Coordinates of C-alpha atoms in Angstrom, one line a residue:
Chain A
M858 CA 55.2 70.6 167.8
S859 CA 51.4 72.0 168.7
T860 CA 51.5 71.0 172.2
P861 CA 52.8 74.2 173.7
G862 CA 50.0 76.4 173.5
T863 CA 46.9 74.5 173.8
L864 CA 47.2 74.0 177.6
R865 CA 45.5 77.4 178.2
P866 CA 42.2 78.8 176.7
P867 CA 42.9 81.4 174.3
P868 CA 41.6 85.0 175.1
S869 CA 41.7 87.1 172.0
P870 CA 42.3 90.6 172.6
P871 CA 41.8 93.0 169.8
A872 CA 45.3 93.6 169.1
R873 CA 46.2 89.6 167.8
D874 CA 43.2 90.0 165.4
L875 CA 44.9 92.1 163.1
P876 CA 46.4 89.7 160.8
T877 CA 43.2 88.1 160.2
R878 CA 42.3 90.6 157.5
T879 CA 45.1 89.9 155.0
G880 CA 43.4 86.6 154.0
P881 CA 42.2 86.7 150.7
G882 CA 38.3 87.2 150.2
P883 CA 36.7 83.9 148.5
R884 CA 38.6 81.7 151.0
R885 CA 37.8 83.6 154.3
R886 CA 35.7 81.1 155.7
T887 CA 38.3 78.3 155.8
R888 CA 41.1 80.7 156.5
R889 CA 39.1 82.3 159.4
R890 CA 38.9 79.0 161.4
T891 CA 42.4 77.7 160.8
W892 CA 43.4 81.3 162.0
R893 CA 41.5 80.9 165.2
Q894 CA 43.3 77.8 165.4
A895 CA 46.3 79.6 165.0
L896 CA 45.8 82.3 167.4
R897 CA 44.5 79.3 170.0
R898 CA 48.0 77.7 169.6
D899 CA 50.6 80.4 169.3
W900 CA 48.6 83.3 171.2
Q901 CA 51.7 83.8 173.3
L902 CA 54.0 83.8 170.3
Y903 CA 51.8 86.8 168.9
S904 CA 51.7 88.4 172.3
L905 CA 55.3 88.9 172.2
A906 CA 54.9 90.4 168.7
V907 CA 52.8 93.1 170.0
L908 CA 54.7 95.7 171.1
P909 CA 57.3 95.7 168.4
L910 CA 54.2 95.6 166.0
L911 CA 52.8 98.8 167.6
F912 CA 56.7 100.1 167.2
F913 CA 56.4 99.8 163.5
L914 CA 52.8 101.3 163.5
V915 CA 53.9 104.4 165.5
F916 CA 57.4 105.2 164.1
R917 CA 57.5 103.7 160.7
Y918 CA 53.6 103.7 159.0
L919 CA 52.2 106.7 160.7
P920 CA 55.1 109.0 159.1
M921 CA 54.5 107.3 155.9
T922 CA 50.8 108.3 156.2
G923 CA 51.8 111.5 157.6
N924 CA 53.4 112.2 154.0
V925 CA 50.0 113.3 152.9
I926 CA 50.7 117.0 154.4
A927 CA 52.8 116.9 151.1
F928 CA 49.3 117.3 149.5
R929 CA 47.9 119.3 152.0
R930 CA 48.5 122.7 153.9
F931 CA 50.0 122.2 157.0
E932 CA 50.2 124.6 160.1
P933 CA 52.8 124.2 162.8
G934 CA 51.3 122.8 165.8
G935 CA 48.2 121.9 163.8
S936 CA 47.4 117.9 163.0
I937 CA 50.0 115.5 161.7
F938 CA 47.8 115.4 158.2
G939 CA 47.7 118.8 157.7
E940 CA 44.5 121.1 157.4
R941 CA 43.2 121.1 153.8
W942 CA 44.0 119.8 150.4
V943 CA 45.9 121.6 148.3
G944 CA 46.4 118.7 145.6
L945 CA 49.8 119.1 143.5
R946 CA 50.7 122.4 144.5
Y947 CA 53.9 121.5 146.4
V948 CA 54.8 119.1 143.8
R949 CA 54.5 121.6 141.0
M950 CA 56.5 123.9 143.3
F951 CA 59.4 121.9 143.5
L952 CA 59.5 120.6 139.9
T953 CA 59.6 124.3 138.6
D954 CA 62.2 125.3 141.4
P955 CA 65.7 125.7 139.9
T956 CA 67.1 125.1 143.1
F957 CA 65.7 121.8 143.3
W958 CA 67.1 120.9 140.1
D959 CA 70.5 121.9 141.2
V960 CA 70.3 119.7 144.3
F961 CA 69.0 117.0 142.5
T962 CA 72.1 116.9 140.1
N963 CA 74.1 117.3 142.9
T964 CA 72.6 114.1 144.8
L965 CA 72.9 112.0 141.6
V966 CA 76.3 112.8 141.2
L967 CA 77.4 112.2 144.7
G968 CA 75.2 108.9 144.8
A969 CA 77.3 108.1 141.4
L970 CA 80.5 108.6 142.9
T971 CA 79.6 107.0 145.9
L972 CA 78.8 104.0 144.1
L973 CA 81.6 104.1 142.0
F974 CA 84.2 103.9 144.7
C975 CA 82.4 102.4 148.1
F976 CA 80.8 99.5 146.2
P977 CA 84.2 97.9 144.5
L978 CA 86.9 98.7 146.9
P979 CA 85.4 96.7 149.7
I980 CA 85.8 93.8 147.3
V981 CA 89.3 94.6 146.1
L982 CA 90.5 95.3 149.8
A983 CA 89.0 91.7 150.7
L984 CA 90.8 89.9 147.7
L985 CA 94.2 91.4 148.8
L986 CA 93.4 90.4 152.4
N987 CA 92.6 86.8 151.8
E988 CA 95.7 86.5 150.1
V989 CA 98.0 87.5 153.2
R990 CA 99.0 84.4 154.6
V991 CA 100.4 85.5 157.8
R992 CA 97.4 84.9 160.0
R993 CA 98.4 87.8 162.6
L994 CA 98.9 90.6 160.1
R995 CA 95.5 89.7 158.2
R996 CA 93.9 89.9 161.8
F997 CA 95.9 93.2 162.3
V998 CA 95.0 94.9 158.7
Q999 CA 91.5 94.0 159.5
S1000 CA 91.0 95.5 162.8
V1001 CA 92.7 98.7 161.9
S1002 CA 90.3 98.7 158.8
Y1003 CA 87.3 98.2 160.7
L1004 CA 88.0 101.2 163.3
P1005 CA 86.7 104.2 161.5
H1006 CA 83.2 102.4 161.3
F1007 CA 82.9 102.9 165.0
L1008 CA 83.1 106.6 165.1
S1009 CA 80.3 109.0 165.3
I1010 CA 79.8 111.1 162.0
V1011 CA 80.5 113.8 164.2
I1012 CA 83.8 112.9 165.1
V1013 CA 84.5 111.9 161.2
A1014 CA 83.7 115.5 160.3
A1015 CA 85.5 116.9 162.8
M1016 CA 88.6 115.0 161.8
V1017 CA 88.5 116.0 158.3
M1018 CA 88.0 119.4 159.4
Q1019 CA 91.3 119.4 161.0
L1020 CA 93.3 117.5 158.5
L1021 CA 91.9 119.9 155.7
S1022 CA 92.0 123.2 157.8
V1023 CA 94.6 126.0 156.7
D1024 CA 97.3 124.5 159.4
G1025 CA 96.1 120.9 158.8
T1026 CA 98.2 118.0 157.2
V1027 CA 97.0 118.3 153.7
N1028 CA 98.1 122.0 153.7
Q1029 CA 101.4 121.2 155.0
I1030 CA 101.9 118.6 152.1
V1031 CA 100.7 121.3 149.7
G1032 CA 103.2 123.6 151.3
A1033 CA 106.2 121.2 151.0
V1034 CA 105.6 120.6 147.6
G1035 CA 106.0 124.5 147.0
G1036 CA 101.9 125.2 146.7
D1037 CA 99.6 127.9 148.5
E1038 CA 97.1 126.9 151.0
V1039 CA 93.9 125.8 149.8
P1040 CA 90.8 126.3 152.3
F1041 CA 89.5 123.3 150.6
L1042 CA 86.4 123.3 152.9
Q1043 CA 85.3 126.4 151.0
R1044 CA 85.9 125.4 147.9
P1045 CA 82.9 123.9 145.9
E1046 CA 85.3 121.9 143.5
W1047 CA 86.6 120.1 146.4
F1048 CA 83.7 119.3 148.1
R1049 CA 82.8 115.9 146.3
T1050 CA 86.6 115.0 146.4
I1051 CA 86.5 115.6 150.1
Y1052 CA 83.2 113.8 150.7
V1053 CA 84.0 110.5 148.9
S1054 CA 87.3 109.9 150.0
S1055 CA 86.2 110.3 153.7
E1056 CA 83.6 108.1 152.8
V1057 CA 86.0 105.5 151.7
W1058 CA 88.0 105.8 154.4
Q1059 CA 85.0 105.1 156.9
T1060 CA 83.4 102.4 155.3
V1061 CA 85.8 100.4 153.1
G1062 CA 87.2 98.0 155.8
W1063 CA 83.9 97.3 157.2
G1064 CA 82.7 96.4 153.9
T1065 CA 84.9 93.6 153.3
I1066 CA 83.4 91.3 156.3
L1067 CA 80.8 90.1 154.4
Y1068 CA 83.1 89.5 151.0
L1069 CA 85.8 87.7 153.3
A1070 CA 83.0 85.3 155.0
A1071 CA 81.7 84.8 151.2
L1072 CA 85.6 83.9 150.4
T1073 CA 85.7 81.1 153.0
T1074 CA 82.8 79.3 151.7
I1075 CA 84.3 78.9 148.4
D1076 CA 85.3 75.1 148.1
D1077 CA 89.0 74.6 147.8
N1078 CA 88.5 71.9 145.3
L1079 CA 87.6 74.4 142.6
Y1080 CA 90.7 76.0 143.2
E1081 CA 92.3 72.6 142.4
A1082 CA 90.5 71.7 139.5
A1083 CA 91.2 75.1 137.9
R1084 CA 94.8 74.7 138.6
I1085 CA 94.7 71.4 137.0
D1086 CA 93.3 72.9 133.8
G1087 CA 96.2 75.3 133.8
A1088 CA 94.8 78.0 135.3
N1089 CA 96.9 80.6 136.8
R1090 CA 96.5 82.8 139.8
W1091 CA 94.7 85.6 137.9
R1092 CA 92.6 83.2 136.2
Q1093 CA 91.8 81.3 139.2
T1094 CA 90.7 84.9 140.6
W1095 CA 88.4 85.5 137.6
H1096 CA 87.0 82.1 137.4
V1097 CA 86.7 80.8 140.9
T1098 CA 87.0 83.6 143.3
L1099 CA 84.6 86.2 141.7
P1100 CA 81.9 83.8 140.9
G1101 CA 82.0 82.6 144.1
I1102 CA 81.4 85.9 145.9
R1103 CA 79.1 87.1 143.2
P1104 CA 75.8 86.4 145.2
T1105 CA 77.3 88.6 148.2
M1106 CA 78.3 91.2 145.5
I1107 CA 75.0 91.6 144.3
T1108 CA 72.8 91.7 147.2
L1109 CA 75.2 94.6 148.4
L1110 CA 74.8 96.1 145.4
I1111 CA 71.2 96.2 145.5
L1112 CA 71.5 97.5 148.9
N1113 CA 73.8 100.2 147.9
I1114 CA 71.4 101.1 144.8
G1115 CA 68.5 101.7 147.2
T1116 CA 70.6 104.1 149.5
F1117 CA 71.7 105.9 146.2
M1118 CA 69.6 109.0 146.8
A1119 CA 70.0 109.3 150.3
V1120 CA 73.6 110.1 150.0
G1121 CA 75.0 111.0 153.6
F1122 CA 72.6 113.6 154.8
E1123 CA 74.4 113.8 158.1
K1124 CA 77.6 114.4 156.9
I1125 CA 76.7 116.6 154.3
L1126 CA 74.9 118.8 157.0
L1127 CA 78.3 118.8 159.2
L1128 CA 80.7 119.4 156.3
Y1129 CA 79.1 121.8 153.8
N1130 CA 78.5 125.3 154.2
P1131 CA 77.1 128.4 152.0
L1132 CA 80.2 128.5 150.0
T1133 CA 79.9 124.8 149.0
Y1134 CA 76.3 124.6 148.1
P1135 CA 76.7 124.6 144.8
T1136 CA 78.4 120.9 144.6
A1137 CA 77.3 119.9 148.4
D1138 CA 73.7 120.8 148.9
V1139 CA 71.7 117.3 148.1
I1140 CA 67.9 116.9 148.1
S1141 CA 67.8 116.0 151.9
T1142 CA 69.8 118.8 152.9
Y1143 CA 68.0 120.9 150.9
L1144 CA 64.4 119.6 152.2
Y1145 CA 66.1 119.8 155.9
R1146 CA 66.6 123.6 155.1
M1147 CA 63.2 124.0 153.9
G1148 CA 61.6 122.3 156.6
F1149 CA 63.7 123.6 159.5
E1150 CA 64.8 127.0 158.4
S1151 CA 62.1 128.2 156.3
S1152 CA 59.4 126.2 158.1
N1153 CA 57.6 125.3 154.7
F1154 CA 56.8 121.5 156.0
S1155 CA 54.7 120.6 153.2
Y1156 CA 57.1 121.5 150.7
A1157 CA 59.7 120.0 152.5
A1158 CA 57.4 116.9 152.7
A1159 CA 56.8 116.6 149.0
I1160 CA 60.2 116.9 148.2
G1161 CA 60.8 113.9 150.6
L1162 CA 58.2 112.1 149.4
F1163 CA 59.6 112.1 146.0
E1164 CA 63.0 111.1 147.0
A1165 CA 61.7 108.4 149.0
L1166 CA 59.8 107.1 145.9
I1167 CA 62.9 107.3 144.0
G1168 CA 64.8 105.1 146.2
L1169 CA 61.9 102.2 146.6
T1170 CA 61.8 102.6 142.7
L1171 CA 65.4 101.8 142.3
V1172 CA 65.7 98.8 144.9
L1173 CA 62.8 97.4 143.3
T1174 CA 63.9 97.7 139.8
A1175 CA 67.4 96.6 140.9
N1176 CA 65.9 93.4 142.6
T1177 CA 63.8 92.6 139.7
I1178 CA 66.8 92.9 137.1
S1179 CA 69.1 90.8 139.3
R1180 CA 66.4 87.9 139.5
R1181 CA 65.6 88.0 136.2
T1182 CA 69.3 88.1 134.8
V1183 CA 71.5 86.7 137.5
G1184 CA 69.2 84.9 139.6
T1185 CA 69.9 86.4 143.0
S1186 CA 67.7 88.7 144.9
L1187 CA 66.7 90.2 148.5
W1188 CA 63.5 88.7 148.5
Chain B
M966 CA 80.2 79.1 161.6
T967 CA 82.7 77.8 159.3
V968 CA 83.8 81.1 158.7
D969 CA 87.4 80.5 159.8
A970 CA 87.7 77.0 159.0
G971 CA 89.2 77.1 155.7
R972 CA 91.1 80.2 156.0
D973 CA 94.7 78.7 157.0
R974 CA 94.7 75.4 155.6
P975 CA 97.5 75.0 153.4
R976 CA 96.5 74.9 150.0
A977 CA 98.1 73.0 146.9
H978 CA 97.5 75.5 144.3
R979 CA 99.6 78.3 146.4
R980 CA 102.9 77.2 145.6
T981 CA 105.8 80.3 145.9
S982 CA 107.1 81.0 142.7
R983 CA 108.7 84.5 141.9
G984 CA 105.6 86.0 140.4
R985 CA 104.0 85.0 143.6
R986 CA 106.4 86.4 145.9
V987 CA 106.6 89.7 143.9
F988 CA 102.8 90.0 144.3
Q989 CA 103.1 89.0 148.0
A990 CA 105.4 92.0 148.3
V991 CA 102.9 94.4 146.5
N992 CA 100.5 93.3 148.3
G993 CA 101.7 94.0 151.5
V994 CA 102.9 97.4 150.7
V995 CA 99.2 98.1 149.5
L996 CA 98.1 96.8 153.1
T997 CA 100.5 98.8 154.8
V998 CA 99.5 101.8 153.1
V999 CA 96.0 101.0 154.1
V1000 CA 96.7 100.8 157.5
I1001 CA 98.5 104.0 157.6
V1002 CA 95.8 106.2 155.7
T1003 CA 93.3 104.8 158.1
L1004 CA 95.6 105.4 161.6
Y1005 CA 97.1 108.8 160.4
P1006 CA 93.9 111.0 161.2
F1007 CA 93.9 109.4 164.8
V1008 CA 97.5 109.9 165.7
T1009 CA 97.5 113.5 164.1
I1010 CA 94.3 114.3 166.3
V1011 CA 95.9 113.2 169.4
A1012 CA 99.2 115.1 168.7
R1013 CA 96.9 118.3 167.9
S1014 CA 95.0 117.7 171.4
F1015 CA 98.3 118.0 173.6
S1016 CA 100.1 120.6 171.4
D1017 CA 100.3 124.2 171.6
E1018 CA 97.9 126.4 169.6
A1019 CA 100.8 128.3 168.2
E1020 CA 102.6 125.3 166.7
I1021 CA 99.3 124.1 165.1
I1022 CA 98.9 127.5 163.7
A1023 CA 102.4 127.3 162.2
G1024 CA 101.5 124.2 160.5
R1025 CA 104.3 122.0 162.6
V1026 CA 102.2 119.8 164.2
N1027 CA 101.9 116.3 162.6
L1028 CA 102.8 113.1 164.4
V1029 CA 104.2 114.1 167.6
P1030 CA 103.2 116.8 169.8
R1031 CA 104.7 120.0 169.8
G1032 CA 104.9 122.6 172.7
F1033 CA 103.2 120.0 174.9
D1034 CA 100.5 121.7 176.5
L1035 CA 97.7 120.2 179.0
G1036 CA 95.8 123.3 179.0
T1037 CA 93.0 122.3 176.8
Y1038 CA 92.4 118.9 178.4
R1039 CA 92.1 121.0 181.7
L1040 CA 89.8 123.5 180.0
V1041 CA 87.5 120.9 178.7
M1042 CA 87.5 118.8 181.9
S1043 CA 86.5 121.5 184.0
D1044 CA 83.6 122.6 181.6
S1045 CA 80.6 121.3 183.3
L1046 CA 78.3 121.3 180.0
F1047 CA 80.6 118.9 178.7
W1048 CA 80.2 116.3 181.5
T1049 CA 76.6 116.9 181.5
N1050 CA 76.5 116.0 178.0
Y1051 CA 79.0 113.1 178.6
R1052 CA 76.6 111.7 181.1
N1053 CA 73.7 112.3 178.9
T1054 CA 75.2 110.2 176.3
V1055 CA 75.8 107.3 178.7
V1056 CA 72.1 107.4 180.1
Y1057 CA 70.5 107.5 176.6
T1058 CA 73.0 104.8 175.3
V1059 CA 71.9 102.5 178.0
V1060 CA 68.1 103.1 178.2
A1061 CA 68.0 102.9 174.4
T1062 CA 70.0 99.7 174.0
V1063 CA 67.5 98.0 176.5
I1064 CA 64.4 98.9 174.9
S1065 CA 66.0 97.8 171.6
I1066 CA 67.3 94.5 172.8
V1067 CA 63.7 93.7 174.1
L1068 CA 62.0 94.4 171.3
T1069 CA 64.3 93.2 169.0
T1070 CA 64.5 89.8 170.7
C1071 CA 60.7 89.6 170.8
Y1072 CA 59.9 90.0 167.4
A1073 CA 63.0 88.2 166.2
Y1074 CA 61.9 85.3 167.9
V1075 CA 58.3 85.5 166.9
L1076 CA 59.7 85.9 163.4
S1077 CA 62.0 82.5 163.7
K1078 CA 59.2 80.1 164.3
P1079 CA 58.5 78.8 160.6
R1080 CA 54.9 77.2 161.7
L1081 CA 53.5 80.5 162.9
R1082 CA 50.6 81.6 160.7
G1083 CA 51.1 85.4 159.3
R1084 CA 54.7 85.0 159.7
G1085 CA 55.0 86.5 156.0
V1086 CA 53.0 89.4 156.9
L1087 CA 54.9 90.1 160.1
V1088 CA 58.4 89.8 158.3
G1089 CA 57.0 91.9 155.5
V1090 CA 56.0 94.9 157.6
A1091 CA 59.4 94.8 158.9
V1092 CA 61.2 94.5 155.7
F1093 CA 59.3 97.0 153.9
T1094 CA 60.6 99.8 156.3
M1095 CA 63.9 98.9 155.1
F1096 CA 63.3 100.4 151.8
F1097 CA 60.6 102.9 152.1
S1098 CA 60.3 105.5 155.0
G1099 CA 58.1 108.5 156.3
G1100 CA 60.9 110.8 155.8
L1101 CA 62.5 113.5 157.9
I1102 CA 59.5 116.1 158.0
P1103 CA 56.6 113.5 158.7
N1104 CA 58.8 112.1 161.5
Y1105 CA 59.7 115.4 163.0
V1106 CA 55.7 116.5 162.8
L1107 CA 54.8 112.9 164.6
I1108 CA 57.5 113.1 167.1
T1109 CA 56.4 116.9 167.9
S1110 CA 52.8 116.0 168.0
L1111 CA 53.7 113.1 170.4
G1112 CA 55.0 115.4 173.1
M1113 CA 58.4 114.0 173.0
K1114 CA 60.5 116.9 172.0
N1115 CA 63.0 117.9 174.5
T1116 CA 62.6 114.3 176.5
I1117 CA 64.5 111.2 176.4
W1118 CA 61.9 109.5 174.5
A1119 CA 62.7 111.1 171.2
V1120 CA 66.3 109.9 171.4
V1121 CA 65.7 106.4 172.6
L1122 CA 62.6 105.4 170.9
P1123 CA 62.2 106.3 167.3
N1124 CA 65.1 104.0 166.1
A1125 CA 64.4 101.3 168.9
I1126 CA 64.2 98.4 166.1
N1127 CA 67.1 98.2 163.3
V1128 CA 65.6 95.8 161.0
F1129 CA 69.1 94.4 159.6
N1130 CA 69.9 93.6 163.2
L1131 CA 66.2 91.8 163.6
L1132 CA 67.1 89.7 160.5
V1133 CA 70.5 88.8 162.0
M1134 CA 68.8 87.7 165.2
K1135 CA 66.1 86.2 163.3
A1136 CA 68.7 83.8 161.3
F1137 CA 70.5 83.4 164.7
F1138 CA 67.0 82.0 166.5
E1139 CA 66.3 80.0 163.4
S1140 CA 69.6 78.1 163.7
L1141 CA 68.8 77.0 167.0
P1142 CA 68.1 73.0 167.1
E1143 CA 64.0 72.9 167.3
E1144 CA 64.1 69.8 169.5
L1145 CA 64.9 72.0 172.6
E1146 CA 62.1 73.7 172.3
E1147 CA 59.7 70.7 171.7
A1148 CA 61.4 69.1 174.8
A1149 CA 60.9 72.2 176.8
A1150 CA 57.3 72.5 175.7
V1151 CA 56.7 68.6 176.7
D1152 CA 58.1 69.3 180.0
G1153 CA 55.4 72.2 180.6
L1154 CA 57.3 75.5 179.6
N1155 CA 55.0 78.0 178.0
T1156 CA 56.2 80.2 175.0
Y1157 CA 57.4 82.9 177.6
G1158 CA 59.0 80.0 179.8
T1159 CA 61.0 78.5 176.7
L1160 CA 62.0 82.0 175.6
L1161 CA 63.5 83.1 178.9
R1162 CA 64.9 79.8 180.2
I1163 CA 66.0 77.6 177.2
V1164 CA 66.3 80.1 174.4
L1165 CA 67.8 83.1 175.7
P1166 CA 70.6 81.5 178.0
L1167 CA 71.6 79.7 174.5
S1168 CA 71.6 83.2 172.7
K1169 CA 74.4 85.0 174.5
A1170 CA 76.6 85.3 171.9
I1171 CA 74.0 86.9 169.7
I1172 CA 72.6 89.0 172.4
A1173 CA 76.1 90.3 173.4
T1174 CA 76.5 91.5 169.6
M1175 CA 73.3 93.3 169.4
V1176 CA 74.0 95.1 172.6
L1177 CA 77.3 96.2 170.9
F1178 CA 75.6 97.0 167.5
Y1179 CA 73.0 99.3 169.2
A1180 CA 75.4 100.5 172.1
V1181 CA 77.4 102.0 169.5
S1182 CA 75.1 103.0 167.1
F1183 CA 73.2 105.2 169.9
W1184 CA 76.6 106.3 171.5
N1185 CA 77.4 107.9 168.1
S1186 CA 74.1 109.0 167.2
W1187 CA 73.8 113.0 166.9
F1188 CA 71.1 114.0 164.7
T1189 CA 68.1 113.0 166.5
A1190 CA 69.1 114.6 169.5
F1191 CA 70.1 117.7 167.6
L1192 CA 66.8 117.8 165.9
Y1193 CA 64.4 117.0 169.0
L1194 CA 66.5 118.6 171.9
D1195 CA 66.7 122.5 172.3
Q1196 CA 68.2 122.6 175.7
Q1197 CA 72.0 122.3 176.0
E1198 CA 71.6 120.2 179.3
L1199 CA 69.9 117.6 177.3
F1200 CA 72.3 117.3 174.7
P1201 CA 74.3 114.3 174.0
V1202 CA 78.3 114.9 173.6
T1203 CA 78.5 114.4 170.0
V1204 CA 75.8 117.2 169.7
Y1205 CA 78.4 119.3 172.0
L1206 CA 81.4 118.4 169.4
R1207 CA 78.8 119.1 166.4
N1208 CA 78.3 122.8 167.9
L1209 CA 81.8 123.0 168.7
I1210 CA 82.7 122.5 164.9
A1211 CA 79.7 124.2 163.5
G1212 CA 81.3 127.2 165.7
A1213 CA 84.3 126.8 163.7
T1214 CA 82.6 126.6 160.4
G1215 CA 80.7 129.5 160.9
A1216 CA 83.8 131.8 161.7
Q1217 CA 85.3 129.8 158.4
S1218 CA 82.3 131.0 156.2
A1219 CA 82.0 134.6 157.5
G1220 CA 85.6 134.4 156.7
G1221 CA 87.6 137.6 157.9
V1222 CA 91.3 137.6 158.4
G1223 CA 90.2 138.9 161.9
E1224 CA 88.5 135.8 163.0
A1225 CA 91.4 133.4 162.0
D1226 CA 92.5 133.4 165.4
A1227 CA 89.1 132.4 166.9
L1228 CA 89.1 129.4 164.3
Q1229 CA 92.6 128.6 165.5
A1230 CA 91.9 128.8 169.1
A1231 CA 89.3 126.1 168.1
A1232 CA 91.9 123.8 166.7
T1233 CA 93.2 122.1 169.9
L1234 CA 89.7 122.8 171.6
Q1235 CA 88.4 120.2 168.6
S1236 CA 91.0 117.9 168.8
V1237 CA 90.5 117.2 172.7
T1238 CA 87.1 116.9 172.3
I1239 CA 87.5 114.3 169.8
V1240 CA 89.7 112.5 171.5
L1241 CA 87.7 112.6 174.7
T1242 CA 84.6 111.3 173.0
T1243 CA 86.4 109.0 171.0
L1244 CA 88.5 107.2 173.9
P1245 CA 85.7 105.1 175.2
I1246 CA 85.1 103.0 171.5
L1247 CA 88.8 103.1 171.1
L1248 CA 89.5 101.5 174.6
V1249 CA 86.6 98.7 174.2
Y1250 CA 87.1 98.4 170.6
P1251 CA 90.1 95.6 171.0
F1252 CA 88.0 93.5 173.2
I1253 CA 84.4 93.8 171.2
Q1254 CA 85.9 93.7 167.9
R1255 CA 85.4 89.9 167.5
Y1256 CA 81.8 89.8 168.6
F1257 CA 80.9 92.7 166.0
V1258 CA 82.6 90.7 163.2
S1259 CA 81.1 87.4 164.3
G1260 CA 77.9 89.1 164.2
V1261 CA 77.8 90.6 160.8
M1262 CA 79.1 87.1 159.1
L1263 CA 76.5 85.1 160.8
G1264 CA 73.9 87.3 159.0
A1265 CA 75.7 87.4 156.1
V1266 CA 76.2 83.3 156.1
K1267 CA 72.7 82.7 157.1
G1268 CA 71.2 85.3 154.8

């Protein structure tokens, strides 16, 4: 394996020296020598990583450090790291801001509802699809159910508006059963239902893919054994099928928990309006308005940082719990 | 890829008892409902797009167009802004996809070499960004201070690498037989040569999948363009549609009876724009669907 790179002498441009610093202190000497060998041998490979690393550095890690403007006063058009330190001023600001706590609650409610419906329903649908014996039928149902996943959120939002408008299908049904027309999109009490059901509509089919893949990897002999032990269909599902897809379930659950706080920002931005703010406004939409409509960048950045930290904590916690209890984890 | 292998094998435990038949019937009904619910919005939007506005206002349009009318199609198609924005979408999608594929392929290939020193760090650099990000405001400030506002770069660069796609591709490269590359090295090919002449030709399936993944996500994206582009001529068609529906909600929230007419007039217009924007995806969908599915499964089975 060590033949490829050694044919050429290794020049050492600075970019490739970056990984050197990751070695722990005490073993630096020996490490250094082997790093040099690695660079000599694989410099072409490392060179392929330069542009992608530059991408991560500029578009992912620079914004992370840019979060310091949450603790500094930012002037529009000024440095991305702000002008001067103001300490925890903006943090205190949102902690005492009643609107912030309203949107915080909304975020939790919408996040919880999304998790409650969008996580288990793909599993149910996958189990049902798995029971379909007619291959063509199953293919057809799958194809149809994946379809909404490929639509732009803008299109989904536009469809939701059309269906729920005063002359839309839902109101036609309401009218048919003798009810009065409801302007759904202007009623705060309807927003959560609308949001969650459109989310289910768009994601449930696509969500089944991973479970269907996991289902095919379950050994048929396990079913055989369960049947010999006298297990009926239901018990086979409970004792063989579900444990079989458990790693997939847990992985997806952790990922879902990670996005708990970042509830569908784009969709809410498209669907909500001042009338539905009481239930629809979430942290990300609030910080969007703070940042771009009130031009309070530092304040918005402080809220954003708080949100991101909660998200990170949730993932790490879920991952740790899952590793300790069931032995499945993301890393 | 053993994904499909066990699926249609007749299984001994699946005897057809009466309970079984009942279950199958119920299952069939449930899945039929799923199909209908999924497809219904598409059908009704198409019906609306061909309908007369008066019929829509009266709430009579459902599955079939009423008062067949192509006027709105003519209206939208004669709007030069719509076509400009449509062309922008195509340009942004192509440029962004090319950049994304090059960067993702390079990095995934590097990550797929287990012998590489510092590989763990390189993986970590990418994976960490899945769970923590700078957030909206710092990103906005960055893009602005890089002078990318109102340029195509604001749309095509900031999301060039999708870490999930990267991991799927890495898994694929890892599954290639190592001996091939060793042989290539013995024959005197360097790393670049091996990647271009040995690995990539073997990776057509995964590259096709990645092209589809990226292309669809760039085709559908609207928020970056909405945030960083101020001039109408630069908008992608998704922002055109967004402004159309935002106009309608604006009228709704202002909420007078007098504005109802303007809102209703927008109904056909919206439907037509939705149909025209969705059409390309619906047309290619039957052909590309299998690639998407295999791509996702590849990531799942390996990961």
